[in-house]
Structures are given as structure tokens and as C-alpha cells.
Coordinates of N, CA and C in Angstrom, one line a residue:
Q1229 N -69.2 32.0 -178.2 CA -67.6 32.3 -178.3 C -66.6 31.0 -178.0
V1230 N -65.6 30.6 -178.3 CA -65.0 29.7 -178.3 C -63.8 30.0 -177.9
S1231 N -63.1 29.4 -176.6 CA -61.8 29.9 -176.0 C -60.5 29.0 -176.2
L1232 N -59.6 29.3 -177.1 CA -58.6 27.9 -176.3 C -57.0 28.3 -175.8
V1233 N -57.1 27.7 -175.0 CA -55.6 28.2 -174.5 C -54.5 27.1 -174.5
E1234 N -53.3 26.9 -174.9 CA -52.9 26.3 -175.3 C -51.2 26.3 -174.4
S1235 N -50.9 25.4 -174.0 CA -50.2 25.2 -173.1 C -48.9 23.9 -173.1
G1236 N -47.6 23.8 -172.5 CA -47.1 22.7 -173.1 C -45.7 23.0 -173.7
G1237 N -45.3 23.9 -174.1 CA -44.6 24.1 -175.3 C -43.6 24.6 -174.6
G1238 N -42.2 24.3 -175.0 CA -40.7 24.8 -174.5 C -39.5 24.6 -175.4
S1239 N -38.6 23.9 -174.7 CA -37.5 23.9 -175.4 C -36.9 22.4 -174.7
V1240 N -36.0 21.7 -176.2 CA -35.9 20.4 -175.7 C -35.4 19.9 -176.5
Q1241 N -34.4 18.6 -176.4 CA -33.2 18.5 -177.6 C -33.9 17.8 -178.2
A1242 N -33.4 17.6 -179.4 CA -33.8 16.3 -180.8 C -33.8 14.8 -179.7
G1243 N -35.2 14.3 -179.8 CA -35.3 12.9 -179.4 C -36.1 13.2 -178.4
G1244 N -36.2 14.5 -177.7 CA -37.1 14.5 -176.4 C -38.3 14.7 -176.5
S1245 N -39.4 14.6 -175.8 CA -40.6 14.9 -176.1 C -40.7 15.8 -175.7
L1246 N -42.5 16.3 -176.0 CA -43.6 17.5 -175.1 C -44.8 17.3 -175.2
R1247 N -45.4 17.2 -174.3 CA -47.1 17.2 -174.3 C -47.5 18.5 -174.5
L1248 N -48.0 18.3 -175.3 CA -49.0 19.8 -175.3 C -50.6 19.6 -175.0
S1249 N -51.3 20.8 -174.3 CA -52.1 20.8 -173.9 C -52.7 21.7 -174.7
C1250 N -54.7 21.9 -175.0 CA -55.4 22.8 -175.3 C -56.5 22.8 -174.4
A1251 N -56.9 23.5 -173.7 CA -58.2 23.8 -173.0 C -59.4 24.4 -173.7
A1252 N -60.4 24.1 -173.7 CA -61.8 24.5 -174.7 C -62.5 25.1 -173.4
S1253 N -63.3 26.6 -174.0 CA -64.3 26.7 -173.2 C -65.3 27.4 -174.3
G1254 N -66.7 27.3 -173.5 CA -67.5 28.1 -174.8 C -67.8 27.3 -175.8
S1255 N -67.5 26.0 -175.5 CA -67.8 25.3 -177.2 C -68.9 24.3 -176.9
T1256 N -69.1 23.6 -177.6 CA -70.0 21.9 -177.5 C -68.6 21.1 -177.4
F1257 N -68.1 21.1 -177.2 CA -66.5 20.6 -176.6 C -66.5 18.9 -177.5
A1258 N -67.2 18.1 -176.8 CA -67.8 16.6 -176.9 C -68.0 16.6 -178.9
A1259 N -68.8 17.2 -179.3 CA -69.0 17.4 -180.4 C -68.2 18.2 -181.8
D1260 N -67.0 19.0 -181.1 CA -66.4 19.8 -181.6 C -65.5 18.4 -182.2
Y1261 N -64.5 19.0 -183.8 CA -63.4 18.7 -184.7 C -62.6 19.5 -183.9
M1262 N -61.4 18.8 -183.1 CA -59.9 19.5 -183.2 C -59.3 18.9 -183.9
A1263 N -57.9 19.9 -184.0 CA -57.0 19.6 -184.7 C -55.5 20.8 -183.8
W1264 N -54.3 19.9 -184.6 CA -53.0 21.0 -184.4 C -52.6 21.6 -185.7
V1265 N -52.0 22.6 -185.8 CA -51.5 23.0 -186.8 C -50.2 23.7 -186.2
R1266 N -49.1 24.1 -187.2 CA -48.1 24.6 -186.8 C -47.6 25.6 -187.7
E1267 N -46.8 26.3 -187.6 CA -46.2 27.2 -188.2 C -44.7 28.1 -187.6
A1268 N -43.4 27.5 -188.8 CA -42.2 28.1 -188.6 C -42.0 29.1 -189.6
P1269 N -40.9 29.8 -188.9 CA -40.6 31.3 -189.0 C -40.3 30.8 -191.0
G1270 N -41.0 31.6 -191.4 CA -41.2 32.1 -192.6 C -42.0 30.8 -193.6
M1271 N -42.4 30.2 -193.0 CA -43.3 29.1 -193.8 C -44.5 28.7 -193.7
Q1272 N -45.5 28.6 -194.3 CA -47.0 28.1 -194.1 C -47.3 27.6 -193.2
R1273 N -48.4 27.7 -192.4 CA -49.2 27.1 -191.4 C -49.3 25.7 -192.2
E1274 N -48.7 24.5 -191.4 CA -49.0 23.1 -191.4 C -50.0 22.2 -190.3
F1275 N -50.5 21.8 -191.6 CA -51.6 20.7 -190.5 C -50.8 19.6 -189.8
V1276 N -50.9 19.3 -188.6 CA -50.0 18.6 -187.7 C -51.3 17.2 -187.6
A1277 N -52.2 17.1 -187.0 CA -52.9 16.2 -186.2 C -54.4 16.2 -186.0
S1278 N -55.8 15.7 -186.0 CA -56.4 16.5 -185.7 C -57.6 15.0 -185.2
I1279 N -58.6 15.0 -184.6 CA -59.9 14.1 -184.4 C -61.0 14.6 -184.0
T1280 N -61.9 13.8 -184.4 CA -63.2 13.9 -184.8 C -63.8 13.7 -183.0
S1281 N -65.1 13.9 -183.5 CA -66.0 13.6 -181.8 C -66.0 12.4 -181.9
S1282 N -66.0 11.6 -183.0 CA -65.7 9.8 -182.8 C -64.5 9.6 -182.4
D1283 N -63.6 10.3 -182.2 CA -61.8 9.9 -181.7 C -61.6 9.2 -182.9
I1284 N -61.5 9.7 -184.3 CA -61.3 9.2 -185.3 C -60.0 10.2 -185.8
T1285 N -58.9 9.7 -185.4 CA -58.0 10.8 -185.9 C -56.8 10.5 -187.3
Y1286 N -56.5 11.7 -187.3 CA -55.7 11.7 -188.5 C -54.4 12.4 -188.2
I1287 N -53.4 12.3 -188.7 CA -51.5 12.4 -188.4 C -51.3 12.8 -189.5
A1288 N -50.4 13.8 -189.8 CA -49.8 14.1 -191.0 C -48.7 13.3 -191.2
D1289 N -48.2 13.1 -192.4 CA -47.3 12.2 -192.5 C -45.6 12.4 -192.1
S1290 N -45.6 13.9 -191.6 CA -44.3 14.2 -191.0 C -44.0 13.8 -189.8
V1291 N -45.1 13.3 -189.0 CA -44.8 13.5 -188.1 C -45.0 11.8 -187.3
K1292 N -46.3 11.3 -188.3 CA -46.8 9.7 -188.0 C -45.9 9.0 -187.5
G1293 N -46.2 8.3 -186.5 CA -45.3 7.6 -185.7 C -44.5 8.4 -184.7
R1294 N -45.0 9.9 -184.8 CA -43.8 10.2 -183.3 C -45.0 10.5 -182.8
F1295 N -46.0 11.1 -183.3 CA -46.8 12.6 -182.3 C -48.1 11.6 -182.6
T1296 N -48.5 11.9 -181.2 CA -50.3 11.5 -181.3 C -51.3 12.0 -180.7
I1297 N -52.6 12.1 -180.9 CA -53.6 13.4 -181.0 C -54.2 12.5 -180.0
S1298 N -55.2 13.5 -178.8 CA -56.2 12.5 -178.3 C -56.9 13.4 -177.1
R1299 N -58.0 13.3 -177.3 CA -59.1 14.4 -176.2 C -59.5 13.7 -175.2
D1300 N -60.2 14.7 -173.9 CA -60.6 14.2 -173.2 C -61.5 15.4 -173.0
N1301 N -63.6 14.7 -173.1 CA -64.3 15.4 -172.9 C -64.6 16.0 -172.0
A1302 N -64.7 15.2 -170.5 CA -64.5 15.1 -169.6 C -64.0 17.0 -169.0
E1303 N -63.1 16.6 -169.5 CA -61.9 17.7 -169.2 C -62.0 19.0 -170.4
N1304 N -63.0 19.0 -171.4 CA -62.5 20.0 -172.6 C -61.3 20.2 -173.0
A1305 N -60.6 18.8 -173.0 CA -58.9 19.4 -173.6 C -58.6 18.3 -174.5
V1306 N -57.8 18.9 -175.8 CA -57.3 17.7 -176.3 C -55.5 17.9 -176.0
Y1307 N -55.2 17.2 -176.4 CA -53.3 16.8 -176.1 C -52.6 16.5 -177.4
L1308 N -51.8 16.8 -177.6 CA -50.5 16.4 -178.8 C -49.3 16.0 -177.6
Q1309 N -49.2 14.4 -178.0 CA -48.2 13.7 -177.4 C -47.3 14.0 -178.6
M1310 N -45.9 14.7 -178.2 CA -44.7 15.0 -179.1 C -43.8 13.9 -178.6
N1311 N -43.3 12.6 -179.7 CA -42.0 12.1 -178.9 C -40.6 12.0 -180.2
S1312 N -39.6 11.2 -179.9 CA -38.8 11.7 -181.0 C -38.7 13.2 -181.7
L1313 N -38.7 14.0 -181.0 CA -38.7 15.1 -181.5 C -37.3 15.5 -182.3
K1314 N -37.8 16.3 -183.4 CA -36.6 16.5 -184.3 C -36.3 17.9 -184.5
P1315 N -35.3 19.1 -184.7 CA -35.1 20.3 -184.9 C -35.8 20.5 -186.1
E1316 N -36.5 20.2 -187.1 CA -37.5 20.1 -187.9 C -39.3 21.2 -187.2
D1317 N -39.1 20.1 -186.4 CA -40.6 20.3 -185.5 C -40.5 21.8 -184.9
T1318 N -39.7 22.5 -184.8 CA -39.4 23.5 -183.7 C -40.3 24.8 -184.7
A1319 N -41.6 25.2 -184.2 CA -42.8 26.0 -184.7 C -43.4 26.4 -183.5
V1320 N -44.4 27.2 -184.1 CA -45.4 27.4 -182.9 C -46.5 26.6 -183.2
Y1321 N -47.0 26.1 -182.0 CA -48.2 25.5 -182.3 C -49.9 25.6 -181.8
Y1322 N -50.6 25.3 -183.2 CA -51.9 26.5 -182.5 C -53.0 24.7 -182.3
C1323 N -54.0 25.3 -181.5 CA -54.8 24.1 -181.5 C -55.8 25.1 -182.2
H1324 N -56.7 24.0 -182.9 CA -57.5 24.7 -183.6 C -59.2 24.1 -183.6
N1325 N -60.3 24.5 -183.4 CA -61.5 23.7 -183.2 C -62.5 24.6 -184.2
N1326 N -63.4 23.6 -184.6 CA -64.3 23.9 -185.8 C -65.5 23.2 -184.7
S1327 N -66.4 24.5 -184.5 CA -67.3 24.2 -183.3 C -68.7 24.8 -184.2
R1328 N -69.6 23.9 -184.7 CA -70.8 24.2 -185.2 C -70.8 25.0 -186.4
G1329 N -69.7 24.7 -187.1 CA -69.3 25.1 -188.6 C -68.7 26.2 -188.5
R1330 N -68.0 26.8 -187.1 CA -67.0 28.2 -187.1 C -65.7 27.7 -186.3
N1331 N -64.7 28.1 -187.2 CA -63.2 27.5 -186.7 C -62.8 28.9 -185.9
Y1332 N -62.0 28.2 -184.5 CA -61.6 29.1 -184.1 C -59.9 28.4 -183.3
W1333 N -59.4 29.4 -183.0 CA -57.6 29.4 -183.1 C -57.0 29.7 -181.5
G1334 N -56.4 28.8 -181.2 CA -55.5 29.6 -179.5 C -54.7 30.6 -180.0
Q1335 N -54.0 31.2 -179.1 CA -52.8 32.0 -179.5 C -51.6 31.2 -179.7
G1336 N -51.5 30.3 -179.5 CA -50.3 29.3 -179.9 C -49.1 29.1 -178.4
T1337 N -48.6 28.4 -178.7 CA -46.7 28.2 -177.6 C -46.2 27.3 -178.7
Q1338 N -45.1 28.0 -178.3 CA -43.5 27.6 -179.1 C -43.1 26.6 -178.7
V1339 N -42.2 25.7 -179.6 CA -42.1 24.7 -179.3 C -40.3 24.9 -180.0
T1340 N -39.3 24.7 -179.5 CA -38.1 24.4 -179.8 C -37.0 23.4 -179.6
V1341 N -37.0 22.8 -180.4 CA -36.0 21.6 -180.7 C -34.4 22.2 -181.4
S1342 N -33.4 21.7 -180.4 CA -32.3 21.9 -180.8 C -31.3 20.4 -181.0
S1343 N -30.7 20.4 -182.1 CA -29.9 19.3 -182.3 C -28.6 19.2 -181.2

């Protein structure tokens, strides 16, 4: 069973930065696909960024140039660096893991960006 715990969310003014962390346990982390998705109130869950076991990254157009995803296999962690935050980035951010073909999700961390 994979466990994912997100941290680093909070409230920030527009233009500010936050760094989200996701700590994974119980998985073959280095071999896993990891991603961040977000869900704003009343909206569908939206893909944000992903990183493969080969460190290939993919960033959604809505955050490209502002967000960066990275991973530390020694720490079993994945990070989302968010810069130049906008009010429309306000959402609950979830960590997603695909381990051996199975999908796992964290509990989410709230990010609130005020104008």
C-alpha cells in the first residue's frame, strides 16, 4: 500500500511562491510515475505536472513557465515549485503516484492565492 503525504500549501499573495512536497512510502518510488493535480471549488480535477522514473517532465500549459516539478529518489519525495502565483491557481493540490500499474492519491494540500 502506497501512502502519500503532501505539505507546503498555504496562503500567498499574487506573484508569490510556494513549494509543495509529497512524501511517499510503501512504493518502488524510483520506478514510479509521479504527478501533481489540482481541484478548484466547483471545478474538475486538473492535471498540473508529472515526472517519470527517467525524470521526463510534463507541465500543463496553464502553469508552464511558472511551475516546476522535481523528484528526489533518495528521499522518496516529489516537489512542485510554484512561482508567480495567480489567484486562478487557488485549489487543493494532490499528489498522484502510479506504482506497478496502480494509482494512489494523497489527501491534498490547500493553496490560496489572493489578489
